[in-house]
Amino acid sequence: MSLIKNNPFNILVPVEERDEFLLYNTLTGGLDVLTYDDGIQLSGIAMMKHADSDNYSQNFINDLSEKEYLIDSDFDVLNLLERNVNETQFKNAGVINLTIGTTITCNMGCSYCFEFVKPNHTLKDDKVKKGIVDYISQIVTNSGKVVHTLSVTWYGGEPLINVKAIEDLSVDLRNLAQKFNLKYDANVITNGIYLNKKNADILVKSGVRTAQITIDGAREVHDRKRPLKQTKGENYFKIIRNIAEVDSKDLSFTIRLNIDKEVAESIPTLLDDFYEYGIWPQKNAQIHFDPAWLRSYEEIDLSEEEGNKRMSVDEYFEFKQNFRLELIKRYNNWAAGINKKTAKLKWDLPMYQSTCATWASPISLVIDPNGYVHKCWETIHDDSKAPTNVFEPYDPNRFQKYSAFNRYTHSDVCRNCSYLPICDKISCSYEAIKKKVPECTPWKYKLENYLKTQYLRMFEQPETITAPQRVDTFNSGHSNK
């Protein structure tokens, strides 16, 4: 006889239409289909502290145990969490995630921006530039880590206001990477206004391969939500033209969409504009849409009118599914017109969330224009939050309190939650520490129905959706922003 118990990260979803159950594990990402009888048996085990394996068929026990849906009754589930934490940290221990703020200044005045104070700091001092390169060199040689990758994010404010800093520093950083035989990659987070052909060429020559651009809906909505400080300047269509004119073979784009009701309503017009300018679906391999539920910061006192524009979790998940369907429909209409192979929906599954690497890793960091070293880009405008600067010798002990953060043990409220491994609300360590009880991930309320809807689509409209595949993600600190 052996005693077993349900893995607490199992999510069991009844599918009455097919007399089946979907079984998803938020920690491993495992997704399986159970017969009705097996689902009922597992549901019964989940209600018990432990169960005798001899009371069940050997095939049932072996299959679910092999995939860790069932575990030994004396197995501490915290060991499962610790194993995943260790595997993730080991896998990415040699990556320097370096974010450099070229300026705190921005040419936009977005109401939802978390940088409430924007000091006029810009990275121009050659002493600071040299200090950054020297500091990274010290990390490679003195951190005790076997560093293999230098991954750079150019950030602001609006980083392209100071494109010269990107141009200058990229030469030295890439030379450093070559000296130490490091893989080098770079991306930029920009509002797109200054992403003209000249600056795009500079970025490409500087090793930048991806640009994230936020476009909040079509022109009327976007220009109101992301207004230029120079009120007479062209906004939305300038960004669209910039994207259209960049050679997509050299630079790909992630289009960030901060979704509220107004933005959602204008998405069809935005997609029409992308088509008219030859951006999407024409350059579909280089364009990735990244919708996000518009985040509210506690420092912002929303008016009743603005609050009413925000979506509920139900409204957002309905938008997400409809948006995915709209993209597939538009893509396939375009593809059919040029005798190109049509596409299917990929399953949208929650991603395993690791502790923010920039916060937790002693070799990952954010550097502001004055050379102060931060552990989160949400403090880049506040020198008092920086534990050190690039003119001090690199000392990993300065970052011990950050490295000690563990998203799995941070909150007693969250520790026993089945959704903790996929909780994107505790992925930002800085925000998690600020709040005694972090917000719950929307997946907690929508996952079961979301999985079931996609599963039934495989039978009702098989031509529209592929089989599910897990996609792993790595939280460098740039997710959920």
Tab-separated table of C-alpha atoms in Angstrom:
chain	number	residue	atom	x	y	z
A	1	MET	CA	0.000	0.000	0.000
A	2	SER	CA	1.202	3.527	-0.758
A	3	LEU	CA	-0.496	6.775	0.169
A	4	ILE	CA	-0.907	9.433	-2.486
A	5	LYS	CA	-2.394	12.917	-2.714
A	6	ASN	CA	-3.536	15.369	-5.314
A	7	ASN	CA	-0.971	17.826	-6.607
A	8	PRO	CA	-2.299	21.133	-5.195
A	9	PHE	CA	-1.532	22.924	-8.464
A	10	ASN	CA	-3.995	20.772	-10.410
A	11	ILE	CA	-6.928	22.529	-12.047
A	12	LEU	CA	-9.678	20.047	-12.942
A	13	VAL	CA	-12.183	21.334	-15.486
A	14	PRO	CA	-15.397	19.395	-16.223
A	15	VAL	CA	-16.343	19.291	-19.912
A	16	GLU	CA	-19.949	18.100	-19.707
A	17	GLU	CA	-20.417	18.332	-23.471
A	18	ARG	CA	-17.987	15.442	-23.960
A	19	ASP	CA	-18.248	13.589	-20.628
A	20	GLU	CA	-14.599	14.397	-19.971
A	21	PHE	CA	-12.382	16.461	-17.727
A	22	LEU	CA	-9.496	18.711	-18.651
A	23	LEU	CA	-6.605	18.487	-16.215
A	24	TYR	CA	-4.125	21.364	-16.109
A	25	ASN	CA	-1.226	21.850	-13.706
A	26	THR	CA	-0.175	25.455	-13.157
A	27	LEU	CA	3.330	24.493	-12.010
A	28	THR	CA	4.382	21.999	-14.672
A	29	GLY	CA	2.191	23.322	-17.490
A	30	GLY	CA	0.869	19.803	-18.029
A	31	LEU	CA	-2.479	19.567	-19.847
A	32	ASP	CA	-4.340	16.282	-20.269
A	33	VAL	CA	-7.804	14.964	-21.011
A	34	LEU	CA	-9.358	12.520	-18.531
A	35	THR	CA	-12.344	10.286	-18.979
A	36	TYR	CA	-15.360	11.185	-16.908
A	37	ASP	CA	-14.672	8.317	-14.479
A	38	ASP	CA	-10.996	9.207	-14.036
A	39	GLY	CA	-11.905	12.850	-13.493
A	40	ILE	CA	-14.393	11.904	-10.786
A	41	GLN	CA	-11.772	9.697	-9.118
A	42	LEU	CA	-9.160	12.483	-9.131
A	43	SER	CA	-11.744	14.935	-7.846
A	44	GLY	CA	-12.407	12.563	-4.949
A	45	ILE	CA	-8.694	12.259	-4.159
A	46	ALA	CA	-8.410	16.057	-4.183
A	47	MET	CA	-11.006	16.236	-1.416
A	48	MET	CA	-9.001	13.886	0.814
A	49	LYS	CA	-5.832	14.536	2.782
A	50	HIS	CA	-4.413	11.389	1.230
A	51	ALA	CA	-5.666	8.245	-0.506
A	52	ASP	CA	-4.650	4.588	-0.706
A	53	SER	CA	-3.313	3.879	-4.199
A	54	ASP	CA	-4.489	0.254	-3.922
A	55	ASN	CA	-8.071	1.481	-4.249
A	56	TYR	CA	-7.476	2.614	-7.834
A	57	SER	CA	-6.349	0.952	-11.054
A	58	GLN	CA	-2.607	0.733	-11.540
A	59	ASN	CA	-2.815	2.422	-14.945
A	60	PHE	CA	-4.664	5.382	-13.419
A	61	ILE	CA	-2.107	5.771	-10.620
A	62	ASN	CA	0.947	5.244	-12.814
A	63	ASP	CA	-0.164	7.653	-15.529
A	64	LEU	CA	-1.065	10.514	-13.195
A	65	SER	CA	1.942	9.927	-10.930
A	66	GLU	CA	4.380	9.948	-13.842
A	67	LYS	CA	3.132	13.399	-14.820
A	68	GLU	CA	3.047	14.554	-11.168
A	69	TYR	CA	-0.695	15.092	-11.073
A	70	LEU	CA	-0.532	12.663	-8.152
A	71	ILE	CA	2.317	12.790	-5.633
A	72	ASP	CA	3.322	10.806	-2.529
A	73	SER	CA	1.324	11.838	0.518
A	74	ASP	CA	4.434	12.812	2.500
A	75	PHE	CA	5.889	14.888	-0.335
A	76	ASP	CA	6.242	18.556	0.633
A	77	VAL	CA	4.764	20.632	-2.204
A	78	LEU	CA	7.162	23.426	-1.353
A	79	ASN	CA	9.831	21.107	-2.727
A	80	LEU	CA	8.051	21.220	-6.078
A	81	LEU	CA	8.147	24.991	-6.004
A	82	GLU	CA	11.771	25.085	-4.874
A	83	ARG	CA	12.756	22.703	-7.643
A	84	ASN	CA	11.243	24.972	-10.288
A	85	VAL	CA	12.845	28.051	-8.725
A	86	ASN	CA	16.254	26.369	-8.715
A	87	GLU	CA	15.875	25.106	-12.284
A	88	THR	CA	14.915	28.575	-13.538
A	89	GLN	CA	17.692	30.303	-11.637
A	90	PHE	CA	20.249	27.759	-12.829
A	91	LYS	CA	19.090	28.051	-16.421
A	92	ASN	CA	19.442	31.838	-16.411
A	93	ALA	CA	22.234	32.296	-13.861
A	94	GLY	CA	24.702	33.375	-16.548
A	95	VAL	CA	22.562	36.092	-18.133
A	96	ILE	CA	23.211	39.767	-17.397
A	97	ASN	CA	19.864	41.508	-17.951
A	98	LEU	CA	20.966	45.112	-18.308
A	99	THR	CA	18.453	47.947	-18.667
A	100	ILE	CA	19.921	51.363	-19.439
A	101	GLY	CA	17.851	54.518	-19.158
A	102	THR	CA	19.228	56.895	-21.777
A	103	THR	CA	16.990	59.649	-20.415
A	104	ILE	CA	14.144	60.124	-17.951
A	105	THR	CA	12.639	62.802	-20.199
A	106	CYS	CA	9.674	61.800	-22.377
A	107	ASN	CA	7.938	63.531	-25.256
A	108	MET	CA	4.591	62.031	-24.218
A	109	GLY	CA	2.439	62.681	-21.176
A	110	CYS	CA	0.543	59.408	-20.734
A	111	SER	CA	-1.838	59.601	-17.791
A	112	TYR	CA	-1.204	56.017	-16.676
A	113	CYS	CA	2.614	56.192	-16.699
A	114	PHE	CA	4.207	54.959	-13.464
A	115	GLU	CA	7.005	57.541	-13.703
A	116	PHE	CA	5.067	60.241	-11.882
A	117	VAL	CA	8.159	62.374	-11.368
A	118	LYS	CA	10.321	62.804	-14.461
A	119	PRO	CA	13.580	64.547	-13.535
A	120	ASN	CA	15.438	66.059	-16.474
A	121	HIS	CA	18.248	63.485	-16.427
A	122	THR	CA	19.889	62.414	-19.679
A	123	LEU	CA	22.865	60.113	-20.224
A	124	LYS	CA	25.462	62.401	-21.831
A	125	ASP	CA	28.439	62.294	-19.457
A	126	ASP	CA	31.270	60.179	-20.920
A	127	LYS	CA	32.332	59.396	-17.350
A	128	VAL	CA	28.978	57.679	-16.729
A	129	LYS	CA	29.138	55.797	-20.031
A	130	LYS	CA	32.616	54.515	-19.214
A	131	GLY	CA	31.457	53.688	-15.681
A	132	ILE	CA	28.648	51.514	-17.060
A	133	VAL	CA	30.994	49.495	-19.259
A	134	ASP	CA	33.558	49.124	-16.457
A	135	TYR	CA	30.834	48.004	-14.042
A	136	ILE	CA	29.569	45.317	-16.421
A	137	SER	CA	33.146	44.169	-16.946
A	138	GLN	CA	33.489	43.792	-13.167
A	139	ILE	CA	30.308	41.712	-13.064
A	140	VAL	CA	31.708	39.329	-15.662
A	141	THR	CA	35.022	38.925	-13.857
A	142	ASN	CA	34.086	39.279	-10.167
A	143	SER	CA	30.536	37.975	-9.736
A	144	GLY	CA	31.512	34.331	-9.373
A	145	LYS	CA	28.977	33.491	-12.109
A	146	VAL	CA	29.794	31.880	-15.429
A	147	VAL	CA	28.352	34.672	-17.562
A	148	HIS	CA	27.401	33.703	-21.115
A	149	THR	CA	24.919	36.379	-22.256
A	150	LEU	CA	24.636	40.159	-22.113
A	151	SER	CA	21.038	41.173	-22.836
A	152	VAL	CA	20.488	44.929	-23.088
A	153	THR	CA	17.218	46.875	-22.957
A	154	TRP	CA	17.328	50.551	-23.940
A	155	TYR	CA	14.781	52.402	-21.864
A	156	GLY	CA	13.583	55.829	-20.691
A	157	GLY	CA	11.590	58.130	-20.532
A	158	GLU	CA	11.788	57.937	-24.274
A	159	PRO	CA	15.185	56.372	-25.065
A	160	LEU	CA	15.356	57.641	-28.653
A	161	ILE	CA	15.464	61.233	-27.398
A	162	ASN	CA	19.067	60.311	-26.658
A	163	VAL	CA	19.849	57.878	-29.448
A	164	LYS	CA	23.510	58.949	-29.321
A	165	ALA	CA	23.913	57.186	-25.957
A	166	ILE	CA	22.635	53.983	-27.570
A	167	GLU	CA	24.997	54.429	-30.494
A	168	ASP	CA	28.051	55.164	-28.316
A	169	LEU	CA	27.477	52.599	-25.582
A	170	SER	CA	26.534	49.807	-27.974
A	171	VAL	CA	30.029	49.911	-29.488
A	172	ASP	CA	31.683	49.479	-26.088
A	173	LEU	CA	29.175	46.915	-24.792
A	174	ARG	CA	29.467	44.779	-27.911
A	175	ASN	CA	33.249	44.978	-27.722
A	176	LEU	CA	33.000	43.860	-24.094
A	177	ALA	CA	30.766	40.951	-25.118
A	178	GLN	CA	33.246	39.949	-27.802
A	179	LYS	CA	36.158	40.195	-25.364
A	180	PHE	CA	34.500	37.818	-22.908
A	181	ASN	CA	32.897	35.629	-25.589
A	182	LEU	CA	29.345	36.550	-24.525
A	183	LYS	CA	26.221	36.286	-26.617
A	184	TYR	CA	24.872	39.806	-27.135
A	185	ASP	CA	21.285	40.824	-27.778
A	186	ALA	CA	19.481	44.133	-27.466
A	187	ASN	CA	15.999	45.616	-27.644
A	188	VAL	CA	14.445	49.024	-27.198
A	189	ILE	CA	11.210	50.168	-25.551
A	190	THR	CA	10.015	53.267	-27.352
A	191	ASN	CA	6.834	55.166	-28.109
A	192	GLY	CA	7.831	55.144	-31.792
A	193	ILE	CA	7.708	58.865	-32.498
A	194	TYR	CA	11.459	59.112	-33.114
A	195	LEU	CA	11.787	55.701	-34.731
A	196	ASN	CA	12.438	57.198	-38.158
A	197	LYS	CA	14.601	55.468	-40.755
A	198	LYS	CA	17.781	57.208	-39.575
A	199	ASN	CA	17.300	56.141	-35.956
A	200	ALA	CA	16.137	52.672	-36.976
A	201	ASP	CA	19.371	52.238	-38.939
A	202	ILE	CA	21.355	53.324	-35.870
A	203	LEU	CA	19.494	50.773	-33.744
A	204	VAL	CA	20.129	47.957	-36.206
A	205	LYS	CA	23.824	48.848	-36.466
A	206	SER	CA	23.877	48.889	-32.648
A	207	GLY	CA	22.647	45.309	-32.450
A	208	VAL	CA	19.023	46.075	-31.579
A	209	ARG	CA	16.699	43.509	-33.111
A	210	THR	CA	13.358	44.153	-31.373
A	211	ALA	CA	11.426	47.334	-30.620
A	212	GLN	CA	8.437	47.408	-28.286
A	213	ILE	CA	6.011	50.177	-29.184
A	214	THR	CA	2.833	50.990	-27.302
A	215	ILE	CA	-0.110	51.944	-29.505
A	216	ASP	CA	-3.302	52.379	-27.527
A	217	GLY	CA	-5.917	51.895	-30.206
A	218	ALA	CA	-6.598	53.883	-33.352
A	219	ARG	CA	-5.687	57.545	-33.830
A	220	GLU	CA	-8.456	59.337	-31.937
A	221	VAL	CA	-8.139	57.135	-28.847
A	222	HIS	CA	-4.354	56.742	-28.952
A	223	ASP	CA	-3.642	60.461	-29.341
A	224	ARG	CA	-5.882	61.256	-26.380
A	225	LYS	CA	-4.455	58.557	-24.096
A	226	ARG	CA	-0.827	59.044	-25.153
A	227	PRO	CA	-0.671	62.760	-25.939
A	228	LEU	CA	2.458	64.504	-27.147
A	229	LYS	CA	3.717	67.309	-24.944
A	230	GLN	CA	4.225	69.254	-28.178
A	231	THR	CA	0.518	69.484	-28.866
A	232	LYS	CA	0.884	70.396	-32.545
A	233	GLY	CA	3.069	67.433	-33.382
A	234	GLU	CA	1.798	64.447	-35.346
A	235	ASN	CA	1.361	61.380	-33.166
A	236	TYR	CA	-0.407	58.152	-34.187
A	237	PHE	CA	0.149	58.245	-37.940
A	238	LYS	CA	3.783	59.233	-37.503
A	239	ILE	CA	4.320	56.050	-35.467
A	240	ILE	CA	2.463	54.000	-38.086
A	241	ARG	CA	4.595	55.430	-40.917
A	242	ASN	CA	7.784	54.828	-38.957
A	243	ILE	CA	6.915	51.156	-38.495
A	244	ALA	CA	5.946	50.830	-42.159
A	245	GLU	CA	9.209	52.352	-43.391
A	246	VAL	CA	11.557	50.174	-41.313
A	247	ASP	CA	12.962	47.124	-43.076
A	248	SER	CA	11.238	44.390	-41.128
A	249	LYS	CA	14.018	41.887	-41.876
A	250	ASP	CA	16.321	43.859	-39.606
A	251	LEU	CA	13.997	44.983	-36.832
A	252	SER	CA	10.897	43.252	-35.496
A	253	PHE	CA	8.155	44.929	-33.480
A	254	THR	CA	6.114	44.057	-30.431
A	255	ILE	CA	2.976	46.192	-30.475
A	256	ARG	CA	1.889	46.735	-26.900
A	257	LEU	CA	-1.831	47.468	-26.478
A	258	ASN	CA	-2.989	48.693	-23.061
A	259	ILE	CA	-6.593	47.598	-23.168
A	260	ASP	CA	-9.577	49.408	-21.736
A	261	LYS	CA	-13.049	49.715	-23.255
A	262	GLU	CA	-12.131	52.651	-25.509
A	263	VAL	CA	-9.007	51.009	-26.859
A	264	ALA	CA	-10.829	47.717	-27.430
A	265	GLU	CA	-13.549	49.419	-29.473
A	266	SER	CA	-10.989	51.081	-31.742
A	267	ILE	CA	-8.899	47.957	-32.487
A	268	PRO	CA	-10.638	47.175	-35.828
A	269	THR	CA	-9.695	50.645	-37.100
A	270	LEU	CA	-6.105	50.187	-35.900
A	271	LEU	CA	-5.904	46.882	-37.785
A	272	ASP	CA	-7.349	48.576	-40.877
A	273	ASP	CA	-4.582	51.182	-40.658
A	274	PHE	CA	-1.914	48.516	-40.243
A	275	TYR	CA	-3.183	46.860	-43.412
A	276	GLU	CA	-3.367	50.111	-45.398
A	277	TYR	CA	0.254	50.908	-44.515
A	278	GLY	CA	1.457	47.413	-45.420
A	279	ILE	CA	2.431	46.521	-41.842
A	280	TRP	CA	0.152	43.656	-40.890
A	281	PRO	CA	-0.602	41.012	-41.981
A	282	GLN	CA	1.878	41.757	-44.777
A	283	LYS	CA	4.853	41.659	-42.363
A	284	ASN	CA	3.287	39.161	-39.979
A	285	ALA	CA	6.563	37.389	-39.146
A	286	GLN	CA	8.017	40.616	-37.733
A	287	ILE	CA	4.914	41.994	-35.987
A	288	HIS	CA	3.700	40.622	-32.657
A	289	PHE	CA	0.674	42.021	-30.824
A	290	ASP	CA	0.855	42.084	-27.036
A	291	PRO	CA	-2.453	43.146	-25.475
A	292	ALA	CA	-2.408	43.845	-21.739
A	293	TRP	CA	-5.172	44.617	-19.278
A	294	LEU	CA	-4.617	48.307	-18.514
A	295	ARG	CA	-2.861	48.491	-15.189
A	296	SER	CA	-3.860	51.067	-12.582
A	297	TYR	CA	-1.264	52.533	-10.238
A	298	GLU	CA	-2.371	53.386	-6.732
A	299	GLU	CA	-0.653	56.775	-7.082
A	300	ILE	CA	-3.163	57.706	-9.799
A	301	ASP	CA	-6.530	58.905	-8.563
A	302	LEU	CA	-8.852	57.814	-11.358
A	303	SER	CA	-11.903	59.930	-12.050
A	304	GLU	CA	-15.252	58.155	-12.155
A	305	GLU	CA	-15.302	58.657	-15.932
A	306	GLU	CA	-11.862	57.059	-16.370
A	307	GLY	CA	-12.682	54.279	-13.933
A	308	ASN	CA	-15.758	53.367	-15.980
A	309	LYS	CA	-13.532	52.879	-19.036
A	310	ARG	CA	-11.515	50.144	-17.342
A	311	MET	CA	-12.507	46.549	-18.071
A	312	SER	CA	-13.621	43.894	-15.653
A	313	VAL	CA	-11.775	40.581	-15.769
A	314	ASP	CA	-14.692	39.031	-17.694
A	315	GLU	CA	-14.666	41.849	-20.235
A	316	TYR	CA	-10.908	41.616	-20.728
A	317	PHE	CA	-10.878	37.859	-21.297
A	318	GLU	CA	-13.768	38.198	-23.742
A	319	PHE	CA	-11.766	40.865	-25.580
A	320	LYS	CA	-8.664	38.690	-25.591
A	321	GLN	CA	-10.438	35.781	-27.242
A	322	ASN	CA	-12.266	37.992	-29.731
A	323	PHE	CA	-9.019	39.770	-30.605
A	324	ARG	CA	-7.286	36.468	-31.325
A	325	LEU	CA	-10.189	35.389	-33.540
A	326	GLU	CA	-10.167	38.729	-35.355
A	327	LEU	CA	-6.441	38.413	-36.087
A	328	ILE	CA	-6.855	34.910	-37.497
A	329	LYS	CA	-9.833	35.936	-39.617
A	330	ARG	CA	-8.011	38.935	-41.086
A	331	TYR	CA	-4.808	36.995	-41.642
A	332	ASN	CA	-6.592	34.154	-43.428
A	333	ASN	CA	-8.614	36.514	-45.639
A	334	TRP	CA	-5.343	38.145	-46.697
A	335	ALA	CA	-3.520	34.814	-47.115
A	336	ALA	CA	-6.311	33.314	-49.230
A	337	GLY	CA	-6.139	36.304	-51.566
A	338	ILE	CA	-2.489	35.645	-52.388
A	339	ASN	CA	-2.646	31.821	-52.304
A	340	LYS	CA	-0.683	31.707	-49.052
A	341	LYS	CA	-1.186	29.003	-46.431
A	342	THR	CA	-3.816	29.950	-43.872
A	343	ALA	CA	-3.181	29.842	-40.116
A	344	LYS	CA	-4.824	28.424	-37.019
A	345	LEU	CA	-5.193	29.761	-33.529
A	346	LYS	CA	-2.589	28.645	-31.041
A	347	TRP	CA	-3.839	27.772	-27.600
A	348	ASP	CA	-3.569	30.663	-25.192
A	349	LEU	CA	-2.247	29.138	-21.971
A	350	PRO	CA	-1.016	30.934	-18.864
A	351	MET	CA	2.750	31.030	-18.626
A	352	TYR	CA	4.796	29.868	-15.671
A	353	GLN	CA	5.985	32.979	-13.856
A	354	SER	CA	9.453	33.091	-12.346
A	355	THR	CA	10.788	35.631	-9.885
A	356	CYS	CA	11.900	38.800	-11.673
A	357	ALA	CA	15.503	38.196	-12.757
A	358	THR	CA	16.455	41.862	-12.673
A	359	TRP	CA	15.354	42.008	-9.035
A	360	ALA	CA	16.592	38.623	-7.857
A	361	SER	CA	19.771	38.099	-9.855
A	362	PRO	CA	22.911	39.749	-8.436
A	363	ILE	CA	24.194	40.258	-11.991
A	364	SER	CA	21.093	41.901	-13.495
A	365	LEU	CA	20.425	45.581	-13.063
A	366	VAL	CA	18.871	48.843	-14.221
A	367	ILE	CA	21.151	51.862	-14.654
A	368	ASP	CA	19.789	55.397	-14.771
A	369	PRO	CA	21.333	58.333	-16.698
A	370	ASN	CA	23.423	59.400	-13.690
A	371	GLY	CA	24.933	55.960	-13.203
A	372	TYR	CA	22.816	54.862	-10.246
A	373	VAL	CA	22.167	51.128	-10.145
A	374	HIS	CA	18.551	50.059	-9.526
A	375	LYS	CA	16.898	46.660	-9.220
A	376	CYS	CA	13.612	47.678	-10.865
A	377	TRP	CA	12.914	50.072	-13.691
A	378	GLU	CA	9.975	51.481	-11.729
A	379	THR	CA	12.492	53.280	-9.474
A	380	ILE	CA	14.670	54.648	-12.268
A	381	HIS	CA	13.454	58.195	-11.629
A	382	ASP	CA	14.227	58.002	-7.870
A	383	ASP	CA	17.927	58.024	-6.926
A	384	SER	CA	17.086	57.255	-3.286
A	385	LYS	CA	15.918	53.748	-4.289
A	386	ALA	CA	19.289	52.823	-5.836
A	387	PRO	CA	21.462	50.490	-3.699
A	388	THR	CA	24.695	51.573	-5.423
A	389	ASN	CA	26.168	53.262	-8.503
A	390	VAL	CA	28.584	52.341	-11.278
A	391	PHE	CA	31.441	54.263	-9.653
A	392	GLU	CA	31.452	51.943	-6.651
A	393	PRO	CA	33.213	48.566	-7.039
A	394	TYR	CA	30.814	45.789	-7.964
A	395	ASP	CA	29.813	43.911	-4.805
A	396	PRO	CA	27.108	41.205	-5.030
A	397	ASN	CA	26.494	41.565	-1.276
A	398	ARG	CA	24.818	44.904	-1.963
A	399	PHE	CA	22.009	42.967	-3.628
A	400	GLN	CA	21.447	40.259	-1.005
A	401	LYS	CA	18.078	41.583	0.156
A	402	TYR	CA	16.856	41.566	-3.440
A	403	SER	CA	18.194	38.083	-4.175
A	404	ALA	CA	16.455	36.822	-1.041
A	405	PHE	CA	13.022	37.594	-2.492
A	406	ASN	CA	11.071	34.466	-3.388
A	407	ARG	CA	7.658	34.839	-4.984
A	408	TYR	CA	6.616	31.459	-3.582
A	409	THR	CA	7.270	32.263	0.057
A	410	HIS	CA	6.665	36.006	0.010
A	411	SER	CA	3.014	35.940	1.070
A	412	ASP	CA	1.303	33.511	3.448
A	413	VAL	CA	-1.956	34.316	1.664
A	414	CYS	CA	-0.520	33.321	-1.717
A	415	ARG	CA	1.600	30.362	-0.638
A	416	ASN	CA	-1.168	27.767	-0.805
A	417	CYS	CA	-2.893	29.146	-3.894
A	418	SER	CA	-3.206	26.739	-6.828
A	419	TYR	CA	-2.606	29.641	-9.207
A	420	LEU	CA	0.616	30.907	-7.627
A	421	PRO	CA	2.946	29.453	-10.326
A	422	ILE	CA	1.123	31.423	-13.061
A	423	CYS	CA	0.311	34.514	-11.002
A	424	ASP	CA	1.438	37.523	-13.005
A	425	LYS	CA	0.450	39.896	-10.209
A	426	ILE	CA	3.355	38.819	-8.031
A	427	SER	CA	5.867	38.729	-10.880
A	428	CYS	CA	6.967	42.294	-10.237
A	429	SER	CA	8.918	41.931	-6.996
A	430	TYR	CA	8.855	45.684	-6.368
A	431	GLU	CA	5.055	45.819	-6.540
A	432	ALA	CA	4.667	42.585	-4.546
A	433	ILE	CA	6.732	43.965	-1.676
A	434	LYS	CA	4.806	47.257	-1.688
A	435	LYS	CA	1.527	45.410	-1.153
A	436	LYS	CA	0.918	43.294	1.942
A	437	VAL	CA	-1.488	41.111	-0.006
A	438	PRO	CA	-0.816	41.105	-3.769
A	439	GLU	CA	-3.700	41.185	-6.211
A	440	CYS	CA	-4.861	37.860	-7.590
A	441	THR	CA	-4.138	36.969	-11.188
A	442	PRO	CA	-7.183	37.141	-13.476
A	443	TRP	CA	-6.389	33.561	-14.469
A	444	LYS	CA	-7.776	32.526	-11.088
A	445	TYR	CA	-11.237	33.526	-12.221
A	446	LYS	CA	-11.127	32.744	-15.927
A	447	LEU	CA	-8.779	29.815	-16.538
A	448	GLU	CA	-11.318	26.992	-16.326
A	449	ASN	CA	-13.743	28.508	-18.803
A	450	TYR	CA	-10.906	29.691	-21.047
A	451	LEU	CA	-9.430	26.184	-21.296
A	452	LYS	CA	-12.799	24.609	-21.918
A	453	THR	CA	-13.702	27.092	-24.667
A	454	GLN	CA	-10.473	26.381	-26.562
A	455	TYR	CA	-10.836	22.624	-26.104
A	456	LEU	CA	-14.381	22.538	-27.473
A	457	ARG	CA	-13.299	24.660	-30.428
A	458	MET	CA	-10.980	21.788	-31.459
A	459	PHE	CA	-14.087	19.664	-32.122
A	460	GLU	CA	-16.584	22.290	-33.201
A	461	GLN	CA	-14.212	24.232	-35.506
A	462	PRO	CA	-11.075	22.085	-35.903
A	463	GLU	CA	-9.888	24.112	-38.867
A	464	THR	CA	-9.423	27.170	-36.614
A	465	ILE	CA	-7.199	25.928	-33.784
A	466	THR	CA	-4.099	23.769	-33.246
A	467	ALA	CA	-3.355	21.295	-30.476
A	468	PRO	CA	-2.117	22.921	-27.254
A	469	GLN	CA	1.579	23.467	-26.645
A	470	ARG	CA	3.186	24.867	-23.540
A	471	VAL	CA	5.316	27.991	-24.012
A	472	ASP	CA	7.822	28.812	-21.289
A	473	THR	CA	8.677	32.384	-20.467
A	474	PHE	CA	11.515	34.041	-18.629
A	475	ASN	CA	10.797	37.015	-16.400
A	476	SER	CA	13.709	39.354	-17.039
A	477	GLY	CA	11.827	42.136	-15.300
A	478	HIS	CA	10.363	43.528	-18.509
A	479	SER	CA	7.179	41.511	-18.386
A	480	ASN	CA	3.828	42.872	-17.269
A	481	LYS	CA	4.800	46.459	-17.982
